[in-house]
Coordinates of C-alpha atoms in Angstrom, one line a residue:
M1 CA 96.8 75.5 79.3
A2 CA 93.6 77.1 80.6
G3 CA 95.6 79.3 82.9
Q4 CA 97.6 80.6 80.0
S5 CA 94.3 81.5 78.2
R6 CA 92.9 83.2 81.3
K7 CA 95.9 85.5 81.7
W8 CA 95.5 86.8 78.2
M9 CA 91.8 87.5 78.9
I10 CA 92.9 89.4 82.0
L11 CA 95.2 91.5 79.8
V12 CA 92.3 92.2 77.4
A13 CA 90.2 93.2 80.4
T14 CA 93.0 95.5 81.5
I15 CA 93.1 97.1 78.1
W16 CA 89.3 97.8 78.3
I17 CA 89.7 99.4 81.7
Q18 CA 92.5 101.6 80.6
A19 CA 90.8 102.5 77.3
F20 CA 87.7 103.9 79.1
T21 CA 89.1 105.4 82.3
G22 CA 91.3 108.2 80.9
T23 CA 88.3 110.4 81.5
N24 CA 90.4 113.5 82.5
F25 CA 91.4 113.9 78.8
D26 CA 87.9 115.0 77.7
F27 CA 87.7 117.9 80.3
S28 CA 88.1 120.5 77.6
T29 CA 85.1 119.3 75.7
Y30 CA 82.6 120.4 78.4
S31 CA 84.7 122.9 80.4
S32 CA 83.2 125.9 78.6
D33 CA 79.6 124.7 79.5
L34 CA 80.7 124.0 83.1
K35 CA 82.2 127.5 83.3
S36 CA 79.0 129.1 82.0
V37 CA 76.6 127.1 84.3
L38 CA 78.6 127.8 87.4
G39 CA 79.3 131.5 86.4
I40 CA 82.9 131.2 87.3
S41 CA 86.1 132.9 86.1
Q42 CA 88.8 131.3 84.1
V43 CA 91.0 131.1 87.2
Q44 CA 88.3 129.2 89.0
L45 CA 87.8 126.8 86.1
N46 CA 91.5 126.2 86.2
Y47 CA 91.2 125.1 89.8
L48 CA 88.6 122.5 88.8
A49 CA 91.1 121.1 86.3
V50 CA 93.8 121.2 89.1
A51 CA 91.4 119.3 91.4
S52 CA 91.2 116.4 88.8
D53 CA 95.0 116.3 88.6
L54 CA 95.3 116.6 92.4
G55 CA 93.8 113.2 92.7
K56 CA 97.3 111.8 91.8
V57 CA 98.6 113.2 95.1
F58 CA 96.4 110.7 96.9
G59 CA 97.1 107.8 94.5
W60 CA 99.0 106.0 97.3
S61 CA 95.6 105.3 98.9
S62 CA 94.8 102.7 96.3
G63 CA 98.0 100.7 97.2
L64 CA 97.0 101.0 100.9
A65 CA 93.5 99.7 100.0
L66 CA 95.0 96.7 98.2
L67 CA 96.7 95.6 101.5
Y68 CA 93.3 95.1 103.1
F69 CA 90.8 94.4 100.3
P70 CA 90.7 92.1 97.3
L71 CA 91.4 93.5 93.9
W72 CA 87.9 93.5 92.6
T73 CA 86.6 95.6 95.5
V74 CA 89.3 98.3 94.7
L75 CA 88.2 98.2 91.1
F76 CA 84.5 98.9 92.0
A77 CA 85.6 101.5 94.6
A78 CA 87.3 103.3 91.7
A79 CA 84.2 102.9 89.6
T80 CA 82.0 104.2 92.4
M81 CA 84.2 107.3 93.0
G82 CA 84.0 108.1 89.2
F83 CA 80.3 107.5 89.1
V84 CA 79.7 109.9 92.0
G85 CA 82.3 112.5 90.9
Y86 CA 81.2 112.8 87.3
G87 CA 77.5 112.0 88.0
V88 CA 77.1 114.9 90.4
Q89 CA 78.9 117.2 87.9
W90 CA 76.4 116.1 85.2
L91 CA 73.5 116.9 87.5
V92 CA 75.0 120.3 88.1
I93 CA 75.7 121.1 84.4
T94 CA 72.2 120.0 83.4
N95 CA 70.7 122.3 86.1
V96 CA 69.0 119.4 87.9
I97 CA 70.7 120.4 91.1
S98 CA 72.7 123.4 92.2
L99 CA 75.8 123.1 94.3
P100 CA 78.4 125.6 95.6
Y101 CA 81.7 125.8 93.9
F102 CA 83.6 124.0 96.7
L103 CA 81.4 120.9 96.4
V104 CA 82.0 120.8 92.6
F105 CA 85.7 121.1 93.3
L106 CA 85.5 118.0 95.6
C107 CA 83.6 116.1 92.9
C108 CA 86.4 116.9 90.5
L109 CA 88.9 115.7 93.1
L110 CA 87.0 112.5 93.6
A111 CA 86.8 111.8 89.9
G112 CA 90.5 112.4 89.5
L113 CA 91.2 110.0 92.4
S114 CA 89.1 107.3 90.7
I115 CA 91.5 107.3 87.7
C116 CA 94.5 106.7 90.0
W117 CA 92.7 103.7 91.5
F118 CA 91.9 102.3 88.1
N119 CA 95.5 102.6 87.1
T120 CA 96.7 100.8 90.2
V121 CA 94.3 97.9 89.5
C122 CA 95.7 97.6 86.0
F123 CA 99.3 97.8 87.1
V124 CA 98.7 95.0 89.7
L125 CA 96.9 92.8 87.1
C126 CA 99.8 93.1 84.7
I127 CA 102.5 92.5 87.3
R128 CA 100.7 89.5 88.8
N129 CA 99.9 87.7 85.5
F130 CA 103.0 88.7 83.5
P131 CA 105.9 88.7 86.0
A132 CA 108.5 87.8 83.3
N133 CA 107.4 90.5 80.8
R134 CA 105.5 92.9 82.9
S135 CA 107.1 95.9 81.2
L136 CA 105.6 94.9 77.8
A137 CA 102.2 94.4 79.4
L138 CA 102.4 97.7 81.2
S139 CA 103.5 99.7 78.2
L140 CA 100.8 98.2 76.0
T141 CA 97.9 98.7 78.5
V142 CA 99.0 102.2 79.5
S143 CA 99.0 103.2 75.9
F144 CA 95.2 102.6 75.6
N145 CA 94.6 105.2 78.3
G146 CA 95.5 107.7 75.7
V147 CA 92.6 106.8 73.4
S148 CA 89.8 107.4 76.0
A149 CA 88.9 110.9 74.7
A150 CA 88.6 109.6 71.1
L151 CA 86.4 106.7 72.2
Y152 CA 84.2 109.0 74.3
T153 CA 83.9 111.4 71.3
L154 CA 82.7 108.5 69.1
A155 CA 80.2 107.5 71.8
Y156 CA 79.1 111.2 72.1
N157 CA 78.6 111.5 68.4
A158 CA 76.7 108.2 68.3
I159 CA 74.2 109.2 71.0
N160 CA 73.6 113.0 70.9
P161 CA 76.2 115.2 69.1
I162 CA 74.6 118.4 70.3
S163 CA 75.0 118.6 74.1
T164 CA 78.5 118.4 75.4
Q165 CA 77.0 117.7 78.8
L166 CA 76.7 114.1 77.7
Y167 CA 80.5 113.6 78.2
L168 CA 80.0 113.8 82.0
L169 CA 77.3 111.2 81.9
L170 CA 79.4 108.9 79.8
N171 CA 82.4 109.5 82.1
A172 CA 80.2 108.4 85.1
L173 CA 78.5 105.3 83.5
I174 CA 81.0 103.7 81.0
P175 CA 83.8 102.9 83.5
L176 CA 81.2 101.3 85.8
I177 CA 79.9 99.2 82.9
V178 CA 83.4 98.2 81.9
S179 CA 84.2 97.2 85.5
F180 CA 81.4 94.7 85.4
A181 CA 82.6 93.4 82.1
A182 CA 86.1 92.9 83.5
L183 CA 84.9 91.3 86.7
I184 CA 84.8 87.6 85.5
P185 CA 88.4 87.5 84.1
I186 CA 89.7 89.2 87.3
L187 CA 87.9 86.7 89.6
R188 CA 89.2 83.8 87.5
Q189 CA 92.9 84.8 87.7
P190 CA 95.1 81.8 87.1
P191 CA 97.8 80.7 89.6
L192 CA 101.2 81.9 88.9
E193 CA 103.2 79.4 86.8
P194 CA 106.8 79.7 85.7
L195 CA 107.1 80.1 82.0
P196 CA 109.0 77.3 80.1
P197 CA 111.9 78.4 77.8
D198 CA 109.6 78.5 74.8
G199 CA 106.9 80.4 76.8
V200 CA 108.8 83.7 76.6
R201 CA 109.2 83.5 72.9
R202 CA 105.5 82.6 72.5
D203 CA 104.4 85.5 74.7
S204 CA 106.7 87.8 72.7
F205 CA 104.8 86.9 69.5
M206 CA 101.5 87.5 71.3
F207 CA 102.6 91.0 72.3
L208 CA 103.6 91.8 68.7
L209 CA 100.1 90.8 67.6
L210 CA 98.6 93.0 70.3
N211 CA 100.8 95.9 69.3
I212 CA 99.7 95.5 65.7
L213 CA 96.0 95.6 66.8
A214 CA 96.8 98.6 69.0
V215 CA 98.2 100.5 66.0
L216 CA 95.1 99.6 64.0
N217 CA 93.0 101.0 66.9
G218 CA 94.9 104.2 66.9
V219 CA 94.7 104.7 63.1
Y220 CA 91.0 104.0 63.1
L221 CA 90.3 106.5 65.9
L222 CA 92.5 109.1 64.2
L223 CA 90.6 108.8 60.9
F224 CA 87.1 108.4 62.2
G225 CA 87.1 109.6 65.9
S226 CA 85.6 113.0 65.2
K227 CA 83.4 112.3 62.2
T228 CA 80.0 113.9 62.5
S229 CA 78.3 113.0 59.2
G230 CA 75.3 111.5 60.9
V231 CA 74.0 109.6 63.9
T232 CA 73.7 106.4 62.0
S233 CA 77.2 106.5 60.6
A234 CA 78.5 107.6 64.0
R235 CA 77.0 104.5 65.6
L236 CA 78.6 102.3 63.0
L237 CA 81.9 103.9 63.6
F238 CA 81.6 103.5 67.4
G239 CA 80.6 99.9 66.9
G240 CA 83.8 99.4 64.8
S241 CA 85.9 100.8 67.6
I242 CA 84.3 98.4 70.1
L243 CA 84.9 95.5 67.7
L244 CA 88.6 96.4 67.5
L245 CA 88.8 96.3 71.3
I246 CA 87.0 93.0 71.4
L247 CA 89.2 91.5 68.7
P248 CA 92.1 90.6 71.1
L249 CA 89.8 88.1 72.8
C250 CA 90.9 85.7 70.0
L251 CA 94.2 85.4 71.9
P252 CA 93.2 82.4 74.0
G253 CA 92.6 80.6 70.7
L254 CA 96.1 81.5 69.7
V255 CA 97.4 80.1 72.9
Y256 CA 95.7 76.7 72.2
A257 CA 97.1 76.8 68.7
R258 CA 100.6 77.6 69.8
N259 CA 102.1 74.4 68.5
W260 CA 101.1 75.2 65.0
Y261 CA 102.5 78.7 65.3
L262 CA 105.7 77.6 66.8
H263 CA 106.4 75.0 64.2
K264 CA 105.0 76.7 61.1
V265 CA 105.6 80.4 61.7
H266 CA 107.4 81.3 64.9
S267 CA 110.4 79.0 64.2
S268 CA 111.4 81.2 61.3
F269 CA 110.5 84.5 63.1
R270 CA 113.2 85.2 65.6
L271 CA 112.6 88.1 68.0
E272 CA 115.7 89.6 69.5
G273 CA 117.1 92.8 70.9
S274 CA 114.4 94.0 73.3
G275 CA 115.4 95.5 76.6
F276 CA 112.4 94.0 78.3
I277 CA 111.8 90.4 77.4
L278 CA 112.2 89.8 73.7
V279 CA 115.4 88.0 74.2
D280 CA 117.0 84.7 73.1
V281 CA 116.3 81.7 75.3
D282 CA 120.0 81.2 76.0
E283 CA 120.2 84.8 77.1
L284 CA 117.2 84.3 79.4
E285 CA 118.9 81.3 81.0
I286 CA 122.0 83.3 81.6
H287 CA 120.0 86.0 83.4
K288 CA 118.3 83.3 85.6
G289 CA 121.6 81.8 86.5
M290 CA 123.0 85.2 87.6
V291 CA 120.1 86.1 89.9
T292 CA 122.0 84.5 92.8
R293 CA 124.8 87.1 92.4
E294 CA 122.5 90.0 93.1
A295 CA 124.6 91.1 96.1
S296 CA 127.5 92.0 93.9
F297 CA 128.1 95.8 93.9
D298 CA 129.3 95.6 90.3
G299 CA 126.0 94.0 89.1
Y300 CA 123.3 95.8 87.1
Q301 CA 119.7 95.1 87.7
L302 CA 117.4 94.6 84.8
L303 CA 113.7 95.7 84.8
N304 CA 112.7 92.1 85.4
D305 CA 114.9 92.0 88.5
D306 CA 117.6 89.8 86.8
V307 CA 121.2 90.8 87.4
V308 CA 124.0 90.9 84.9
L309 CA 127.4 90.7 86.4
R310 CA 130.1 93.1 85.3
T311 CA 133.0 91.4 83.5
A312 CA 136.4 92.8 82.7
I313 CA 136.6 96.5 81.7
T314 CA 135.6 96.9 78.0
P315 CA 137.3 99.3 75.6
V316 CA 134.4 101.6 75.8
Q317 CA 134.6 101.7 79.6
K318 CA 138.4 102.1 79.4
S319 CA 137.9 105.2 77.2
F320 CA 135.8 106.8 79.9
I321 CA 138.6 106.3 82.3
E322 CA 141.3 107.7 79.9
D323 CA 139.2 110.8 79.2
E324 CA 138.8 111.7 82.9
N325 CA 141.9 114.0 82.8
N326 CA 140.6 115.8 79.8
R327 CA 137.3 117.1 81.2
S328 CA 136.3 120.7 81.1
C329 CA 134.7 122.5 84.0
C330 CA 131.3 121.9 82.5
S331 CA 132.0 118.2 82.3
N332 CA 133.1 118.2 85.9
L333 CA 129.7 119.6 86.9
I334 CA 128.1 116.8 84.8
R335 CA 130.2 114.1 86.6
R336 CA 129.5 115.4 90.1
N337 CA 127.5 112.8 92.1
Q338 CA 127.0 110.9 88.8
L339 CA 124.9 107.8 88.7
G340 CA 127.2 104.8 89.1
M341 CA 125.0 102.0 87.7
L342 CA 121.5 101.3 86.6
G343 CA 119.0 99.6 88.9
E344 CA 120.5 100.7 92.2
E345 CA 117.7 101.1 94.8
H346 CA 117.1 104.6 96.0
P347 CA 115.1 105.0 99.3
L348 CA 113.3 108.3 99.7
F349 CA 116.1 110.2 101.4
L350 CA 118.7 109.1 98.8
L351 CA 116.3 109.9 96.0
L352 CA 115.7 113.5 97.2
C353 CA 119.5 114.0 97.5
R354 CA 120.2 112.8 94.0
S355 CA 120.8 115.5 91.4
D356 CA 119.6 113.2 88.6
F357 CA 116.2 113.0 90.2
W358 CA 115.7 116.7 90.2
L359 CA 116.8 117.0 86.6
Y360 CA 114.3 114.3 85.8
Y361 CA 111.6 116.1 87.8
I362 CA 112.2 119.4 86.0
A363 CA 112.2 117.7 82.6
Y364 CA 108.9 116.1 83.4
F365 CA 107.5 119.2 85.0
C366 CA 108.5 121.4 82.0
G367 CA 107.5 118.8 79.4
G368 CA 104.8 116.2 79.9
T369 CA 102.9 118.3 82.5
I370 CA 102.7 121.2 80.1
G371 CA 101.1 118.9 77.5
L372 CA 98.5 117.8 80.1
V373 CA 97.6 121.4 81.0
Y374 CA 97.4 122.2 77.3
S375 CA 94.8 119.5 76.8
N376 CA 92.8 120.8 79.8
N377 CA 92.7 124.3 78.2
L378 CA 92.1 123.0 74.6
G379 CA 88.4 124.0 74.8
Q380 CA 89.1 127.6 75.7
I381 CA 92.0 127.8 73.2
A382 CA 89.8 126.6 70.3
Q383 CA 87.0 129.0 71.5
S384 CA 89.3 132.0 71.6
L385 CA 90.5 131.3 68.0
G386 CA 86.9 131.0 66.8
Q387 CA 87.2 127.3 66.3
S388 CA 84.7 126.1 68.9
S389 CA 83.2 123.7 66.4
E390 CA 86.6 121.9 66.1
T391 CA 87.0 121.2 69.8
T392 CA 86.0 117.5 69.6
T393 CA 88.2 117.1 66.6
L394 CA 91.1 118.6 68.4
V395 CA 90.5 116.5 71.5
T396 CA 90.4 113.4 69.3
L397 CA 93.6 114.5 67.6
Y398 CA 95.4 115.0 70.9
S399 CA 94.1 111.7 72.2
S400 CA 95.1 109.7 69.1
F401 CA 98.6 111.1 68.9
S402 CA 99.0 110.7 72.7
F403 CA 98.2 107.0 72.1
F404 CA 100.8 106.8 69.3
G405 CA 103.4 108.4 71.6
R406 CA 102.7 105.9 74.3
L407 CA 103.2 103.1 71.8
L408 CA 106.4 104.6 70.5
S409 CA 107.8 104.6 74.0
A410 CA 108.5 100.9 73.6
T411 CA 110.3 101.3 70.3
P412 CA 113.8 101.8 71.9
D413 CA 113.6 98.3 73.4
Y414 CA 112.6 96.7 70.1
I415 CA 115.4 98.3 68.1
R416 CA 118.1 98.0 70.8
A417 CA 120.1 95.3 68.9
K418 CA 120.5 97.6 65.9
F419 CA 120.6 101.0 67.5
Y420 CA 121.2 101.4 71.3
F421 CA 120.5 104.8 72.9
A422 CA 120.0 105.6 76.5
R423 CA 116.4 105.9 77.5
T424 CA 117.1 109.3 79.0
G425 CA 118.3 110.4 75.5
W426 CA 115.0 109.3 74.1
L427 CA 113.3 111.4 76.8
A428 CA 115.2 114.5 75.5
V429 CA 114.1 113.6 71.9
A430 CA 110.5 113.3 73.0
L431 CA 110.5 116.7 74.7
F432 CA 111.6 118.5 71.6
P433 CA 108.2 118.4 69.7
T434 CA 106.5 120.2 72.6
T435 CA 108.9 123.1 72.3
V436 CA 108.3 123.3 68.6
A437 CA 104.6 123.1 68.9
L438 CA 104.3 125.8 71.5
F439 CA 106.3 128.3 69.5
L440 CA 104.3 127.3 66.4
L441 CA 101.1 128.1 68.3
A442 CA 102.5 131.4 69.4
S443 CA 103.4 132.4 65.9
S444 CA 100.2 131.5 64.1
G445 CA 96.5 131.3 65.1
S446 CA 95.4 129.3 62.0
L447 CA 93.5 126.1 62.3
S448 CA 96.3 124.1 60.6
A449 CA 98.8 125.4 63.2
L450 CA 96.4 124.5 66.0
Q451 CA 96.0 121.0 64.6
A452 CA 99.7 120.5 64.1
G453 CA 100.6 121.9 67.5
T454 CA 98.0 119.7 69.2
A455 CA 99.2 116.6 67.4
L456 CA 102.9 117.3 68.3
I457 CA 102.1 118.0 72.0
G458 CA 100.0 114.8 72.2
L459 CA 102.7 112.7 70.7
S460 CA 105.4 114.2 73.0
S461 CA 103.4 114.0 76.2
G462 CA 102.2 110.5 75.4
F463 CA 105.7 109.2 75.0
I464 CA 106.8 110.9 78.3
F465 CA 103.9 109.5 80.3
A466 CA 104.5 105.9 79.1
A467 CA 108.3 106.0 79.3
A468 CA 108.4 107.6 82.8
V469 CA 107.8 104.4 84.7
S470 CA 110.7 102.6 82.9
I471 CA 113.1 105.5 83.4
T472 CA 112.3 105.7 87.1
S473 CA 112.8 102.0 87.5
E474 CA 116.1 102.1 85.6
L475 CA 117.6 105.1 87.3
F476 CA 116.4 104.6 90.9
G477 CA 115.6 100.9 91.2
P478 CA 112.8 98.6 90.2
N479 CA 111.8 97.6 93.8
S480 CA 111.3 101.3 94.8
V481 CA 109.5 102.3 91.6
G482 CA 106.1 102.5 93.2
V483 CA 107.1 105.0 95.8
N484 CA 109.6 106.9 93.6
H485 CA 107.2 107.3 90.7
N486 CA 104.5 108.6 92.9
I487 CA 106.9 111.2 94.1
L488 CA 107.8 112.1 90.6
I489 CA 104.2 112.7 89.4
T490 CA 103.6 115.1 92.2
N491 CA 104.8 117.6 89.6
I492 CA 101.5 117.1 87.7
P493 CA 99.1 118.8 90.2
I494 CA 101.8 121.4 90.9
G495 CA 102.2 122.1 87.2
S496 CA 98.5 122.0 86.6
L497 CA 98.1 124.7 89.2
V498 CA 101.0 126.9 88.1
Y499 CA 100.6 126.6 84.4
G500 CA 96.8 126.8 84.5
F501 CA 96.9 129.8 86.7
L502 CA 99.3 131.6 84.4
A503 CA 97.1 130.8 81.4
A504 CA 94.0 131.9 83.3
L505 CA 95.5 135.3 84.2
V506 CA 96.6 136.0 80.6
Y507 CA 93.2 134.9 79.4
E508 CA 91.2 137.1 81.8
S509 CA 93.5 140.1 81.1
H510 CA 92.2 140.1 77.5
S511 CA 88.6 139.0 78.2
T512 CA 85.2 140.6 78.4
A513 CA 82.2 139.7 80.6
G514 CA 79.7 137.2 79.2
S515 CA 76.2 138.5 78.4
K516 CA 74.2 136.0 80.4
T517 CA 76.2 134.4 83.3
G518 CA 78.9 137.0 83.9
S519 CA 81.6 134.5 83.1
V520 CA 84.5 136.0 81.2
I521 CA 85.1 135.2 77.5
C522 CA 88.2 136.0 75.5
M523 CA 88.4 136.1 71.7
G524 CA 91.5 136.4 69.6
R525 CA 95.1 135.3 69.5
D526 CA 96.1 137.5 72.4
C527 CA 94.1 135.3 74.8
Y528 CA 96.9 132.6 74.8
F529 CA 99.8 134.3 72.9
L530 CA 101.8 135.1 76.1
T531 CA 100.8 131.7 77.6
F532 CA 102.3 129.8 74.6
V533 CA 105.5 132.0 74.8
W534 CA 105.9 131.3 78.5
W535 CA 105.1 127.6 78.1
G536 CA 107.5 127.4 75.2
C537 CA 110.3 129.0 77.3
L538 CA 109.6 126.6 80.1
S539 CA 109.7 123.7 77.8
V540 CA 113.2 124.8 76.7
I541 CA 114.2 124.6 80.3
G542 CA 112.8 121.1 80.5
L543 CA 114.6 120.1 77.3
A544 CA 117.9 121.4 78.7
S545 CA 117.3 119.5 81.9
S546 CA 116.7 116.3 79.9
V547 CA 119.9 116.8 77.9
V548 CA 121.9 117.3 81.1
L549 CA 120.3 114.2 82.5
F550 CA 121.2 112.2 79.4
L551 CA 124.8 113.4 79.6
R552 CA 125.0 112.4 83.3
T553 CA 123.5 108.9 82.8
R554 CA 124.7 107.8 79.4
R555 CA 127.8 106.3 80.9
A556 CA 125.8 104.1 83.2
Y557 CA 123.5 103.0 80.3
Q558 CA 126.5 102.3 78.0
R559 CA 128.3 100.3 80.7
F560 CA 125.1 98.3 81.3
E561 CA 124.8 97.5 77.6
Q562 CA 128.4 96.6 77.2
D563 CA 128.3 94.4 80.2
R564 CA 125.1 92.7 79.0
I565 CA 126.8 92.0 75.7
A566 CA 130.0 90.8 77.4
S567 CA 128.1 88.5 79.7
S568 CA 126.1 87.1 76.8
M569 CA 129.3 86.3 75.0
L570 CA 130.9 84.8 78.1
Y571 CA 128.0 82.4 78.8
S572 CA 127.1 81.6 75.3

């Protein structure tokens, strides 16, 4: 019983870590000041943003560190890197010390690397303590990474809503403080115990409660995250956000009271239809019994490593075979080297030879990565449109809608019983708002268009970031997801460099020299008009790639779902 309580405390600690370590999302709030102090060009400022994203290239180092050091040391190593990386930048921006540009670049790189190390710690905590429903735990905790900018804005308004330099100090200190707060639950991790049949159902109910609390957090931050009515009210609002993050600590009490919930509430509240773990107990037992058949080529591997054996050909599968002679040339291109089944492990060489991977890579590169680069440039975008006073509001808006997008990424699994759609299809749907937003921003420079575009891009990119791990696992194998996903996200620093450099060139071509520092400043719609047009065209390419990926993989998803249903009927 105590072990069950401690695992939920670990999940809450993981939520805290994620909520306060998405420090790269508030770069746009202080980027203009950093540019002015260093006296650098827009291109050089873009390189600093790239340095932060470049930390993801070295994210593998955190996994290597875990092979030789305990988890808590990796956690504090991440906190130390962030403390040094952001702390030195704060000393520079406040003119306490003066450093050459190259050393500031290295500090940005170190700060970005710390975020990857924090993420690795959180992933390991979820996988170790929730092996049966790690997908639900991961999707929930990763979602909170999207609210970091909104939380830091509340903290900024509560302390000193005048100097944006404060963001760097908060970025340095708060993750370190949260690491100390999370230390006790991490050190008291319970031994791994197999869940009883009713344990999965009980945990499902707990995750629903946590998702409800997460939605309340998101709505609260969206409504109050950028209020600047006064320091006193800002402090009360920040206290309310902390209270909402502490509230999940009541979960251990719910674990102790599980009998009451099971008999009075949960017995009449059936949870079915999730692609992760919200399954009927009988279906769970079927999956357990079929693990021994993993060697069968005709098996499909679930995200929790259970295997569902293919049964006789279903009518849907038969229709695929009957239509093979009626394919057009375009369809033949779609079917070439098509994915045969979900969950097949792809080592590095096979992954790089797979057309589906490169379609997926392009879709991510021309979708979610554009959203991230947009957030990095949000400060300059607002400034160029004469909306500098709205920067913190826009950052909060992006952060909140990114959070909602991450939460929505789990929706397909909850509604699978009523409406089944391949996850790659949901990826294509999620990319569409980015395209709409970018052309909206290109067509209008009004504040309402800026707010709407920021919200749409945040929603879209948040969904993509959270769904990417699941898609990688399904298409290219759950056992290889660590390596394969790290290869996928190499597109982020590449995109940050390319897209940011493109935006900086357009910006500087319409800019004038600043009066004091010599840094360039651009005012007017022309500063980012061509950038939005180019980004919009590139997002269309990403959308097209995601549609082709969906067409190439939908048969594998449909076969998997048909076989899951058939096997459930067979063993029920």
